[in-house]
PDB file of C-alpha atoms in Angstrom:
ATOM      1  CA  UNK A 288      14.314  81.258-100.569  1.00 35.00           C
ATOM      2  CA  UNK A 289      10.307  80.417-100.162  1.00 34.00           C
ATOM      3  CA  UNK A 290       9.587  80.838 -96.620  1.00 39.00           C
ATOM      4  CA  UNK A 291       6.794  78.757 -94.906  1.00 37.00           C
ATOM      5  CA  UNK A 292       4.647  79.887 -92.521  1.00 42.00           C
ATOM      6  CA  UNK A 293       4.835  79.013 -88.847  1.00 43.00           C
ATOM      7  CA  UNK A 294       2.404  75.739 -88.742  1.00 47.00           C
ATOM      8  CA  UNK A 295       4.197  74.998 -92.479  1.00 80.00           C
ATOM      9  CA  UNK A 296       7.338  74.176 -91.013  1.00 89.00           C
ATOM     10  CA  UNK A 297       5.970  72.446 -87.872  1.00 90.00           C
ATOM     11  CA  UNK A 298       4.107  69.953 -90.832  1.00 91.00           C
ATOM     12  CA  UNK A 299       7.234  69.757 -93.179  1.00 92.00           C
ATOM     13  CA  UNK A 300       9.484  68.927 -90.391  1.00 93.00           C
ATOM     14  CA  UNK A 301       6.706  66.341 -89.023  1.00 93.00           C
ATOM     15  CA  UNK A 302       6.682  65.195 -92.470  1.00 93.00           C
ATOM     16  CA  UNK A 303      10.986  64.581 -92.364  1.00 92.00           C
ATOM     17  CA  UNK A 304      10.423  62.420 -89.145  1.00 92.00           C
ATOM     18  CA  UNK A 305       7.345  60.246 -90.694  1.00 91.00           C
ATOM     19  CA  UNK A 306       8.901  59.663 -94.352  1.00 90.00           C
ATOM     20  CA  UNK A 307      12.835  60.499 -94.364  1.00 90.00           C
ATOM     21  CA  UNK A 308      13.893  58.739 -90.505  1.00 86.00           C
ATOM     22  CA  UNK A 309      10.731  56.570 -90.717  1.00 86.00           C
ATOM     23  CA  UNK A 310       9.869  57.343 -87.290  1.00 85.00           C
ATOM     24  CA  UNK A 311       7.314  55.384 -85.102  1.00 83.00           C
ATOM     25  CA  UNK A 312       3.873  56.933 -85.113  1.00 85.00           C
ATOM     26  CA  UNK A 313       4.093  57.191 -81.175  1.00 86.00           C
ATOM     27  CA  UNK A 314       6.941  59.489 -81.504  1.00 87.00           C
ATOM     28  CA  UNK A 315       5.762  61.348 -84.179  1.00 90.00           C
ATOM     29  CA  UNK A 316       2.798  62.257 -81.503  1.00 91.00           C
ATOM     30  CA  UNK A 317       5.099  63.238 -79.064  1.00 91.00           C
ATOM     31  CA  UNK A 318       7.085  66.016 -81.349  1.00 93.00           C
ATOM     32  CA  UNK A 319       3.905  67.298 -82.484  1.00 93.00           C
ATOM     33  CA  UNK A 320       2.278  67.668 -78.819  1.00 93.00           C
ATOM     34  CA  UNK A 321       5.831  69.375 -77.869  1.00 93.00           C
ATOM     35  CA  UNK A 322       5.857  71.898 -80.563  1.00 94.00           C
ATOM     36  CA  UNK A 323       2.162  72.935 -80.482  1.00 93.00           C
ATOM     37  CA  UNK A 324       2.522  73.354 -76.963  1.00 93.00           C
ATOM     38  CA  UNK A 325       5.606  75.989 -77.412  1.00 94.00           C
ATOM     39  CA  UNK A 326       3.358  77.650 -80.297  1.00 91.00           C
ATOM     40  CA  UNK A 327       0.696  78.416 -78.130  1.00 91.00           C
ATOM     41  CA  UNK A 328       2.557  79.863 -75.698  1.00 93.00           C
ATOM     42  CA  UNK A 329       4.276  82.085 -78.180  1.00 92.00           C
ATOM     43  CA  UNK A 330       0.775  82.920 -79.157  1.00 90.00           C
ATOM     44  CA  UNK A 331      -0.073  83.779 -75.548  1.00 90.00           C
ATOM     45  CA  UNK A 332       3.242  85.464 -74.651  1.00 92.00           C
ATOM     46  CA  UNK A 333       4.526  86.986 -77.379  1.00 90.00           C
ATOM     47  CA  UNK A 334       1.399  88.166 -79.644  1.00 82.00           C
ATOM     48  CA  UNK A 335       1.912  85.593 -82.009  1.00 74.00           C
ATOM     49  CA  UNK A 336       5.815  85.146 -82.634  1.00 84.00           C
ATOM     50  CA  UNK A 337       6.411  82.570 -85.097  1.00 88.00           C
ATOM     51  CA  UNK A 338       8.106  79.643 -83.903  1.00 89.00           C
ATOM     52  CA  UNK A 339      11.116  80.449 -86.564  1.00 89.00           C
ATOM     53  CA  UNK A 340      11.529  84.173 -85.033  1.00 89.00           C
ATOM     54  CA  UNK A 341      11.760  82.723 -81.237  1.00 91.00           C
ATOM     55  CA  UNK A 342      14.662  83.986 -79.300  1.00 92.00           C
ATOM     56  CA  UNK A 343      16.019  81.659 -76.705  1.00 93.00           C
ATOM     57  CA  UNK A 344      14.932  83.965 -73.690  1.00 93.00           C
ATOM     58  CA  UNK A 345      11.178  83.517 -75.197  1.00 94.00           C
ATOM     59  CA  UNK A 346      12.282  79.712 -74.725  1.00 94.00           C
ATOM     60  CA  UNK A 347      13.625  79.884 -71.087  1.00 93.00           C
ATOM     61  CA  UNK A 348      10.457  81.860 -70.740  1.00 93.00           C
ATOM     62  CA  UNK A 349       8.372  78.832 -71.580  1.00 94.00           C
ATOM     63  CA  UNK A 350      10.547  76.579 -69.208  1.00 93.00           C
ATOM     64  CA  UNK A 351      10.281  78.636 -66.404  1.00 92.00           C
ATOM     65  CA  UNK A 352       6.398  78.483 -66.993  1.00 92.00           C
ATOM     66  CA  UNK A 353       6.629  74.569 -66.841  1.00 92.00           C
ATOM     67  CA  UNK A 354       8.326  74.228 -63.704  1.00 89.00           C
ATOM     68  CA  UNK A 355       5.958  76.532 -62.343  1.00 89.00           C
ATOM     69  CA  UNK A 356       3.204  74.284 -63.472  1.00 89.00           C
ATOM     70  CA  UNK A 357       5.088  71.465 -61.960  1.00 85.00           C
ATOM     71  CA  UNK A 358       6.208  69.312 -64.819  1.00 86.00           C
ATOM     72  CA  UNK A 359       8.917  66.650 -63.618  1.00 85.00           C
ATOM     73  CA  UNK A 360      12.703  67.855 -65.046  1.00 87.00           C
ATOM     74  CA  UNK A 361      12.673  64.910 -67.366  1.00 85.00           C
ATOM     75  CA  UNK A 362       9.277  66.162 -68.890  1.00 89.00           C
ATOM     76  CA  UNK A 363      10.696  69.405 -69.550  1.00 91.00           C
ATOM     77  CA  UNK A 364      14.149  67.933 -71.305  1.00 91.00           C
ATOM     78  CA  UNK A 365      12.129  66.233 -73.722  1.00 91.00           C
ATOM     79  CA  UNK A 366       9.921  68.885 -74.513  1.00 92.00           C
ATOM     80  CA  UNK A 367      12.979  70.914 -75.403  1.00 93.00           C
ATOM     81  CA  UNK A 368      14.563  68.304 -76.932  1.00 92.00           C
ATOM     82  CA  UNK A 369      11.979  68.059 -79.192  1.00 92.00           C
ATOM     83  CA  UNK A 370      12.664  71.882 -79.892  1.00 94.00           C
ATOM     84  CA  UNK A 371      16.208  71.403 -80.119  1.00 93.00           C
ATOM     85  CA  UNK A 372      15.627  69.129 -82.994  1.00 93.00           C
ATOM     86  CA  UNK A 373      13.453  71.069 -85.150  1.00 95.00           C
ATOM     87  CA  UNK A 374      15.559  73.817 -84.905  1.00 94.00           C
ATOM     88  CA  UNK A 375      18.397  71.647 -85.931  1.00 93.00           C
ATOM     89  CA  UNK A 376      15.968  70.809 -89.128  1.00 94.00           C
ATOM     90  CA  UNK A 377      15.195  74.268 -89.478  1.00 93.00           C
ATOM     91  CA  UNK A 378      18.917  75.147 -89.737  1.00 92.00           C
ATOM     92  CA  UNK A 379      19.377  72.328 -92.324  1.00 91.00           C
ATOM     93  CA  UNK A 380      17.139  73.857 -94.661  1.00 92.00           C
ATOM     94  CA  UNK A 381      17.933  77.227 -94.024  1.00 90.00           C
ATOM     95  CA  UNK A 382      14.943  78.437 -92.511  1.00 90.00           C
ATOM     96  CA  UNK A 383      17.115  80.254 -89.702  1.00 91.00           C
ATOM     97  CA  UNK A 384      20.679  81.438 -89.386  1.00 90.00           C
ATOM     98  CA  UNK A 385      21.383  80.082 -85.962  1.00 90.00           C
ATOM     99  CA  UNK A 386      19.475  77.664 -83.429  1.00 91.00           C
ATOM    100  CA  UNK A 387      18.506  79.264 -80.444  1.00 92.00           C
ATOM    101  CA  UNK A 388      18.956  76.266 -78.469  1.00 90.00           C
ATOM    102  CA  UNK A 389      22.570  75.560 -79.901  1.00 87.00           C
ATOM    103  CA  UNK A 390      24.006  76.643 -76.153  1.00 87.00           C
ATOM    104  CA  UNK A 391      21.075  74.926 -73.938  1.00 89.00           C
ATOM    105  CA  UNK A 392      21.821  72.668 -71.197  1.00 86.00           C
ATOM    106  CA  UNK A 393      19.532  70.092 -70.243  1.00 84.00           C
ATOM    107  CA  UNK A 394      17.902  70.757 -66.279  1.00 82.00           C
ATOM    108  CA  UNK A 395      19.723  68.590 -63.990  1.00 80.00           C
ATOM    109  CA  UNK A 396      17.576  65.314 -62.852  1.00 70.00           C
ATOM    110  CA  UNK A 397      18.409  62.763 -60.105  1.00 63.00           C
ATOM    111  CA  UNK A 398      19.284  59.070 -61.741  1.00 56.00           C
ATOM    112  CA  UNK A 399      16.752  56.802 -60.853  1.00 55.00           C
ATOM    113  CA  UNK A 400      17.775  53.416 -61.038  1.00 55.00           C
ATOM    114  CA  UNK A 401      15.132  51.137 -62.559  1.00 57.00           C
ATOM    115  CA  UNK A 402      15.026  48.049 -60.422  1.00 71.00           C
ATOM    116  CA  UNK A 403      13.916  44.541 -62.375  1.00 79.00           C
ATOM    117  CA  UNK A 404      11.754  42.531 -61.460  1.00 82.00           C
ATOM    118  CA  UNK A 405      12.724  39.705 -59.357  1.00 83.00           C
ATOM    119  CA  UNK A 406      12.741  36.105 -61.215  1.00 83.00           C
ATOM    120  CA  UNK A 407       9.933  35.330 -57.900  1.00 86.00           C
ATOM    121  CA  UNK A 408       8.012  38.552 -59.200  1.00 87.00           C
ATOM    122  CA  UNK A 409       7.882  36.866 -63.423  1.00 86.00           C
ATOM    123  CA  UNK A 410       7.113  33.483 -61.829  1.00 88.00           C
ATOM    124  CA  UNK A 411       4.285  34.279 -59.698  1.00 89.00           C
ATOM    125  CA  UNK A 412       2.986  35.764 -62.679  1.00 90.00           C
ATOM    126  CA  UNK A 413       2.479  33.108 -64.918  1.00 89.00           C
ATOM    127  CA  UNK A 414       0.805  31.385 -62.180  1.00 91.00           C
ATOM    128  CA  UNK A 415      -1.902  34.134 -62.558  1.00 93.00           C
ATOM    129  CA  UNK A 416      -2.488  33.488 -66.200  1.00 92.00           C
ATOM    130  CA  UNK A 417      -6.084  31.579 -67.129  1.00 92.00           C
ATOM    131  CA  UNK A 418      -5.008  29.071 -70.086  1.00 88.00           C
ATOM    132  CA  UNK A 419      -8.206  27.879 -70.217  1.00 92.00           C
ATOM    133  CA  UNK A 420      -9.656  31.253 -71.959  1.00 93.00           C
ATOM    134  CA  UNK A 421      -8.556  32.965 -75.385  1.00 92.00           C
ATOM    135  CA  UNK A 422      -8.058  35.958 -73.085  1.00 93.00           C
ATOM    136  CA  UNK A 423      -5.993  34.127 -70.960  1.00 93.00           C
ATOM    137  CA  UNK A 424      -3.520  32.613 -73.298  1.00 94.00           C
ATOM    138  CA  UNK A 425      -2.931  35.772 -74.974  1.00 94.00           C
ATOM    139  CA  UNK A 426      -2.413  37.694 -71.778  1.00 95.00           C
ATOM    140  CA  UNK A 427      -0.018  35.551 -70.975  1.00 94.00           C
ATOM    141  CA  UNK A 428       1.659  35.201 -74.538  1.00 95.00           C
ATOM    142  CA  UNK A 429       1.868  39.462 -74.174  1.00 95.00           C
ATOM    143  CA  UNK A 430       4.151  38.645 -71.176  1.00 93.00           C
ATOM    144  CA  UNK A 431       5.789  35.704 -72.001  1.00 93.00           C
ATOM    145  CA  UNK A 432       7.053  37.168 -75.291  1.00 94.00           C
ATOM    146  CA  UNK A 433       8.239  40.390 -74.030  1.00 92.00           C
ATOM    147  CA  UNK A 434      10.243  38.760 -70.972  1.00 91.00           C
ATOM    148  CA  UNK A 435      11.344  35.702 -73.221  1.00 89.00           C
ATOM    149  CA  UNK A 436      13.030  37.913 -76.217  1.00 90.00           C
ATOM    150  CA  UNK A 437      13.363  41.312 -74.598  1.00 88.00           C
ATOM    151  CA  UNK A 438      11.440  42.764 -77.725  1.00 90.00           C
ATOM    152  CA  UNK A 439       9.367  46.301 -77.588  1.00 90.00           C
ATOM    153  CA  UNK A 440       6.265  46.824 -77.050  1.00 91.00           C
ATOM    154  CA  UNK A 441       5.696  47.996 -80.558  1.00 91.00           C
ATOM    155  CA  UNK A 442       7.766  45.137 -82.192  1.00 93.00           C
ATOM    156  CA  UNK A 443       5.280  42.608 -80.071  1.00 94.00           C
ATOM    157  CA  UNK A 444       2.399  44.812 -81.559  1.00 94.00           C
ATOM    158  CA  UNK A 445       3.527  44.835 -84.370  1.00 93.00           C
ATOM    159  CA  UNK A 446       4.532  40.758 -84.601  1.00 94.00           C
ATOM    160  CA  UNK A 447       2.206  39.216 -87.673  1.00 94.00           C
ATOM    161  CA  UNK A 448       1.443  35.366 -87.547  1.00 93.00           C
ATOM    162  CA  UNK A 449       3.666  34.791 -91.291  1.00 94.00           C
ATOM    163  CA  UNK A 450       6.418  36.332 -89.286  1.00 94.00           C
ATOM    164  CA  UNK A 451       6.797  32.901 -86.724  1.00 94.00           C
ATOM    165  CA  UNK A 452       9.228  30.859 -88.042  1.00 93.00           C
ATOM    166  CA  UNK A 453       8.062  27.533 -86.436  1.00 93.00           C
ATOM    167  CA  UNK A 454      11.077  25.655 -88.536  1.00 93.00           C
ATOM    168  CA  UNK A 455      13.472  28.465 -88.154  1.00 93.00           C
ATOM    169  CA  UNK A 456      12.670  28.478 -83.945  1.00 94.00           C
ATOM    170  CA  UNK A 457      12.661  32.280 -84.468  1.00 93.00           C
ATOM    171  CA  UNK A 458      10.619  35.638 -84.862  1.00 94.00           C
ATOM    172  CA  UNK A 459      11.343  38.584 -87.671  1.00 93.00           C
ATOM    173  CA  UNK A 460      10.216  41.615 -85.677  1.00 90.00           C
ATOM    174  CA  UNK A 461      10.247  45.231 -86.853  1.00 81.00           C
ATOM    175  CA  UNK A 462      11.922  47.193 -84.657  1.00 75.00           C
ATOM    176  CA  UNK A 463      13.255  51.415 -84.818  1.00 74.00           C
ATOM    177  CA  UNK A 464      13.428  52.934 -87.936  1.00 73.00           C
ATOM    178  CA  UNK A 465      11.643  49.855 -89.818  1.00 77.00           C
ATOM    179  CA  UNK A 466      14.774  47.795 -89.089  1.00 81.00           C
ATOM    180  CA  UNK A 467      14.085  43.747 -89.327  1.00 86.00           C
ATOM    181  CA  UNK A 468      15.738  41.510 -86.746  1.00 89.00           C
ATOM    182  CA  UNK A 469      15.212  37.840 -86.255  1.00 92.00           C
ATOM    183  CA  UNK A 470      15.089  36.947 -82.754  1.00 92.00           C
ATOM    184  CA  UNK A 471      15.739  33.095 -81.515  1.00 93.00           C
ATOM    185  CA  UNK A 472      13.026  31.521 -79.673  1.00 92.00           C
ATOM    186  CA  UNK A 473      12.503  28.469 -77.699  1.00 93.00           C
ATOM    187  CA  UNK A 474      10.511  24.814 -78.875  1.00 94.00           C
ATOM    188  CA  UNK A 475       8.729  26.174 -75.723  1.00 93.00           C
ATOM    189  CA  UNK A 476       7.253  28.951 -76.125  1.00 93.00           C
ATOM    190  CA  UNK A 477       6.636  28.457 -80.046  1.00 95.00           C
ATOM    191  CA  UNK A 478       4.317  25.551 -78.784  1.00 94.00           C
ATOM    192  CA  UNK A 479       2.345  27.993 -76.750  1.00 93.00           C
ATOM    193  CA  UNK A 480       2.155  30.279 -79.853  1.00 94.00           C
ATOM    194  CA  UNK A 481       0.877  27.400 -81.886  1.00 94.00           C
ATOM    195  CA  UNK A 482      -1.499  26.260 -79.011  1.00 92.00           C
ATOM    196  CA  UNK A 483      -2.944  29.755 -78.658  1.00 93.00           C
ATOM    197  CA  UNK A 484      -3.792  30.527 -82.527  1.00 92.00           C
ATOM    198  CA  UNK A 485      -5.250  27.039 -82.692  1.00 91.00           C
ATOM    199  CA  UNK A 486      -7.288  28.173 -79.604  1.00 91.00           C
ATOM    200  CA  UNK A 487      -8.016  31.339 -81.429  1.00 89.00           C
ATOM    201  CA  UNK A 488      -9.038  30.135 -84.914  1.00 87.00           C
ATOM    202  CA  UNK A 489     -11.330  27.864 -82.830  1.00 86.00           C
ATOM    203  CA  UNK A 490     -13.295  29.978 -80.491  1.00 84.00           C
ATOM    204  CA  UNK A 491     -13.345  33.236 -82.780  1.00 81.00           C
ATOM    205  CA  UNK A 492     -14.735  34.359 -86.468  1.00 71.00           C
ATOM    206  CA  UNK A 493     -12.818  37.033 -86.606  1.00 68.00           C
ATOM    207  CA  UNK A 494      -9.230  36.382 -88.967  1.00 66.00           C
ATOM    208  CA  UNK A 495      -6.104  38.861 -88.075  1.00 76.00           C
ATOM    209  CA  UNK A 496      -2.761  39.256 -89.512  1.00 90.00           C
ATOM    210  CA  UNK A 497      -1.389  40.065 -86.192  1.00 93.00           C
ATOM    211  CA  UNK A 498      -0.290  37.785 -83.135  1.00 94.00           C
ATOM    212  CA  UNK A 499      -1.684  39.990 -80.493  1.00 94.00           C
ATOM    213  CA  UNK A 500      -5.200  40.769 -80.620  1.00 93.00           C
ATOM    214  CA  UNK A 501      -8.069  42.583 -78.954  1.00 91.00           C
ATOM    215  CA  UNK A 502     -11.246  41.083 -77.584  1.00 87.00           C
ATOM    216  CA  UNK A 503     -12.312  42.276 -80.927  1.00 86.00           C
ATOM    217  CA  UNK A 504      -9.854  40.641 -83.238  1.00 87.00           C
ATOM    218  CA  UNK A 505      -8.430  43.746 -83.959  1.00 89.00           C
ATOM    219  CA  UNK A 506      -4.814  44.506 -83.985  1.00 92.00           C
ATOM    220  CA  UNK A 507      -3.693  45.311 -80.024  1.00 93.00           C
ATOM    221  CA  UNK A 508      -2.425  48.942 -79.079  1.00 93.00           C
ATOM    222  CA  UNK A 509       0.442  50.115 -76.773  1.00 92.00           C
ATOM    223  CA  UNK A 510      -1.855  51.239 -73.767  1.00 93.00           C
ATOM    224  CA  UNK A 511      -3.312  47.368 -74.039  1.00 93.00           C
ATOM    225  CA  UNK A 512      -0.095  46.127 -73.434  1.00 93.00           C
ATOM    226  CA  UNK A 513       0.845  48.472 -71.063  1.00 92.00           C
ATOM    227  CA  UNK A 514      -2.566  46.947 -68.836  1.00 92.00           C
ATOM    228  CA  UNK A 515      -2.145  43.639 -69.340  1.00 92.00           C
ATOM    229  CA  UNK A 516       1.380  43.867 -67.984  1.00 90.00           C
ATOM    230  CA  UNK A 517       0.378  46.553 -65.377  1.00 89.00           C
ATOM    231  CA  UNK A 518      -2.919  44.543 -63.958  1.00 90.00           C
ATOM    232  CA  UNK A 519      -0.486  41.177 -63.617  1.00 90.00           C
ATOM    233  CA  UNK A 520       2.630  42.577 -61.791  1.00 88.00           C
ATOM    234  CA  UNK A 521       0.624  44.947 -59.507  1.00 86.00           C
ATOM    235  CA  UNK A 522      -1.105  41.350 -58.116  1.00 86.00           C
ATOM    236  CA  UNK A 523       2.628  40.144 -57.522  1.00 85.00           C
ATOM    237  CA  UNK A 524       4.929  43.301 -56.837  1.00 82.00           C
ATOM    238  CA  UNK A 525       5.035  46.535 -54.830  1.00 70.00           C
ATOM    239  CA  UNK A 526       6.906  48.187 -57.741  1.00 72.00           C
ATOM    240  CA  UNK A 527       5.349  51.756 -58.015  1.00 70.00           C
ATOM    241  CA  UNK A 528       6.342  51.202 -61.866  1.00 76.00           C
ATOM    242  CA  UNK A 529       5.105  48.112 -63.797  1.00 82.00           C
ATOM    243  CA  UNK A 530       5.670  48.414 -67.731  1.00 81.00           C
ATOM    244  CA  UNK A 531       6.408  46.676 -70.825  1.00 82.00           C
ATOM    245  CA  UNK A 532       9.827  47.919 -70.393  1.00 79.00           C
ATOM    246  CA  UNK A 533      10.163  46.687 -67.140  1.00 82.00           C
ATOM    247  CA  UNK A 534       9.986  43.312 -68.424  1.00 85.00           C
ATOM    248  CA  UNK A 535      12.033  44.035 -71.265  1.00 77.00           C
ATOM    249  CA  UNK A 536      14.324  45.753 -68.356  1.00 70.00           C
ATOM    250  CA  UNK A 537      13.879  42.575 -65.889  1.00 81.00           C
ATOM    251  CA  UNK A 538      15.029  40.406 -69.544  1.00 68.00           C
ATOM    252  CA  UNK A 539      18.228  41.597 -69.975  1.00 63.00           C
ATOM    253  CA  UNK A 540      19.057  41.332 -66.075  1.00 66.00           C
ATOM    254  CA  UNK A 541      18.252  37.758 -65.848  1.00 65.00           C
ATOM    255  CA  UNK A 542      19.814  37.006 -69.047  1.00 56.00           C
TER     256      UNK A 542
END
């Protein structure tokens, strides 16, 4: 059988994420960080192992050398999680006999319960919000949409103007694995929609095919999101934790 070299498999298995389980770009990110990370510590510890040789003591090696660098448990399960599944793909296409991990047990982690916010917390945001700016309105449509529907942060990202059914009283979002869903959606809130892009095609030049914008007109990003929703509950809450999916959390409590 042709056998790839070490960073070969690391692409082609990248490559069975992107374009076989249409995984989100985010994630993709994530498995590539994890595995890069193991490979240069087999390249520091082991004098160049390929990843496909690794034994599973090289592996408890490396988590040993995480804890002592203080990574939370949960860090460290994904990171091996990530491992776990390449070695799953590497198994599938017979790159190895056996997965080293096949026997692994995740490190043990305390539960932390993820507390909602409170319906006083949501409403004494939206008394924050400045409708009278562009800024404003879409600040508070970034919220509003996210606690309303109990969408992702990437589906809001990803929400395109053609995709508001204003006669349908619904959104088509994109959600995991490219997956379409129609969500339902108040007279409401599709009002503030419409007031907002008639707000927008008023005070800016710049044409988008996306809902959610930057200052720039350009389509918004996850760590935008994650501010505007951050800078707004931390004015109203003493959560340590204020996130997109907090909302999304705080959405299907209330509901």
């Amino acid at each position: 059988m042709f056998k790839f070299v070490a960073m070969d498999y690391v692409s082609k298995f990248l490559e069975h994420l992107q374009y076989e389980k249409n995984y989100a770009a985010h994630t993709l990110t994530a498995y590539r960080t994890d595995l890069s990370a193991f490979q240069h510590f087999l390249s520091e510890t082991y004098q160049d192992v390929p990843i496909e040789a690794c034994s599973y003591a090289m592996i408890r090696s490396w988590i040993v050398d995480l804890v002592e660098k203080d990574l939370n448990k949960r860090t460290i399960n994904r990171k091996l999680t990530s491992l776990k599944v390449f070695f799953n793909f590497l198994l599938k296409i017979e790159a190895i006999r056996k997965n080293p991990m096949a026997t692994h047990k995740s490190l043990k982690t305390q539960q932390k319960q993820e507390l909602a916010f409170s319906q006083t917390e949501v409403k004494g945001v939206f008394e924050l919000f400045d409708r009278s700016t562009l800024i404003g309105q879409r600040d508070q449509l970034i919220v509003e949409l996210l606690y309303a529907t109990g969408m992702r942060r990437q589906e809001l990202i990803n929400l395109k103007t053609v995709d508001i059914g204003f006669s349908q009283k619904s959104l088509k979002v994109l959600g995991k694995r490219n997956k379409e869903r129609l969500i339902p959606v108040s007279e409401v809130l599709l009002s503030k929609i419409s007031a907002y892009l008639k707000f927008q095609e008023e005070e800016t030049e710049t044409v988008s095919s996306y809902l959610i914008q930057t200052q720039k007109g350009q389509q918004a990003y996850p760590n935008l999101i994650y501010r505007v929703v951050r800078s707004y509950f931390n004015a109203v809450s003493v959560k340590q934790k204020c996130s997109p999916h907090m909302i999304r959390h705080s959405f299907a409590t209330h509901l």
